[in-house]
């Protein structure tokens, strides 16, 4: 396994970090339980390679795993993963997903834009289905074949390799619960540039680590309490974003928060929480709409 050791903050690139978790004997034993229960023992040998330390950026509050496995190892982990509770997996999007995508469709269609949407990291394609149902022409990108092999009756295209998208540009790119899973979220965002039009909209939603840190001692049973996945579960959630760390990351990657009048009108609460959340973390949000800056795009339609 190729191991990455993260020295600077992956969100803001700042240099000051605090170690917020170092595993003791009990934590290592909880890790082995996680490996056994969730991944059929796939991660058993990882304790020797990875230090399982969690760091927090002193500047933006971003939380991340200090050492991270390579892409092939992560893919193996996802493929070995099983459902923790014996509940039927969701097959259809819920009403909130439909409402969210309908709102986005109404917003982009109202501006006279064609409406091709790329659902990047589509997982089990629930958001893809929601986007398709409300009217988007949807392409889903999901590299993990296990997650997409049972999807039937689909009214959209699924690709497993990004190269299959070459030559295509999208009006909307949806990153729903994706950035926290990726080793280098900056590189992922930069990798979207070939698929953007000049006025493309990027929708990003990630878990807000602030809402987990403030309520309880999130490290007491880390990394596994025997029942449910932890918000920083190794090595699925590699990042814990704050409102500030997400904004700084996307800005560094060449995107700007969409604060146009139309967006503020269509998404008043989200806009308010995004701006004021920097001052009042309790109301902060880690869901945002971004536009690419013209300097990362060059000349294109
Ligand atoms: Zn930072």
XYZ file of N, CA, C and O and ligand atoms in Angstrom, residues 9-14 57-62 245 248, ligand 1:
57
model
N -2.827 21.406 5.741
C -4.287 21.246 5.696
C -4.754 21.017 4.253
O -4.473 21.822 3.369
N -5.486 19.918 3.980
C -5.933 19.636 2.619
C -6.962 20.654 2.105
O -7.179 20.747 0.902
N -7.571 21.419 3.031
C -8.566 22.399 2.599
C -7.918 23.758 2.324
O -7.972 24.266 1.215
N -7.261 24.332 3.336
C -6.744 25.705 3.176
C -5.245 25.738 2.930
O -4.692 26.804 2.683
N -4.581 24.612 3.012
C -3.133 24.492 2.829
C -2.343 25.154 3.947
O -1.136 25.369 3.809
N -3.020 25.502 5.025
C -2.335 26.119 6.161
C -1.428 25.106 6.837
O -1.616 23.894 6.723
N -7.031 21.359 11.536
C -6.334 22.565 11.084
C -6.630 23.714 12.054
O -7.789 23.990 12.366
N -5.572 24.372 12.511
C -5.751 25.492 13.439
C -6.389 26.697 12.766
O -6.961 27.553 13.429
N -6.286 26.754 11.444
C -6.826 27.907 10.723
C -8.301 27.761 10.399
O -9.122 28.579 10.809
N -8.683 26.689 9.694
C -10.058 26.599 9.171
C -10.907 25.546 9.885
O -12.079 25.387 9.565
N -10.315 24.819 10.829
C -11.085 23.828 11.584
C -11.281 22.507 10.873
O -11.970 21.608 11.376
N -10.697 22.365 9.681
C -10.839 21.126 8.917
C -10.235 19.953 9.695
O -9.170 20.087 10.298
N -13.735 25.650 5.993
C -12.761 24.839 5.245
C -13.284 24.524 3.849
O -12.520 24.510 2.875
N -12.858 27.697 1.700
C -11.453 27.960 1.354
C -10.944 26.968 0.317
O -10.183 27.321 -0.584
Zn -7.195 24.539 7.028
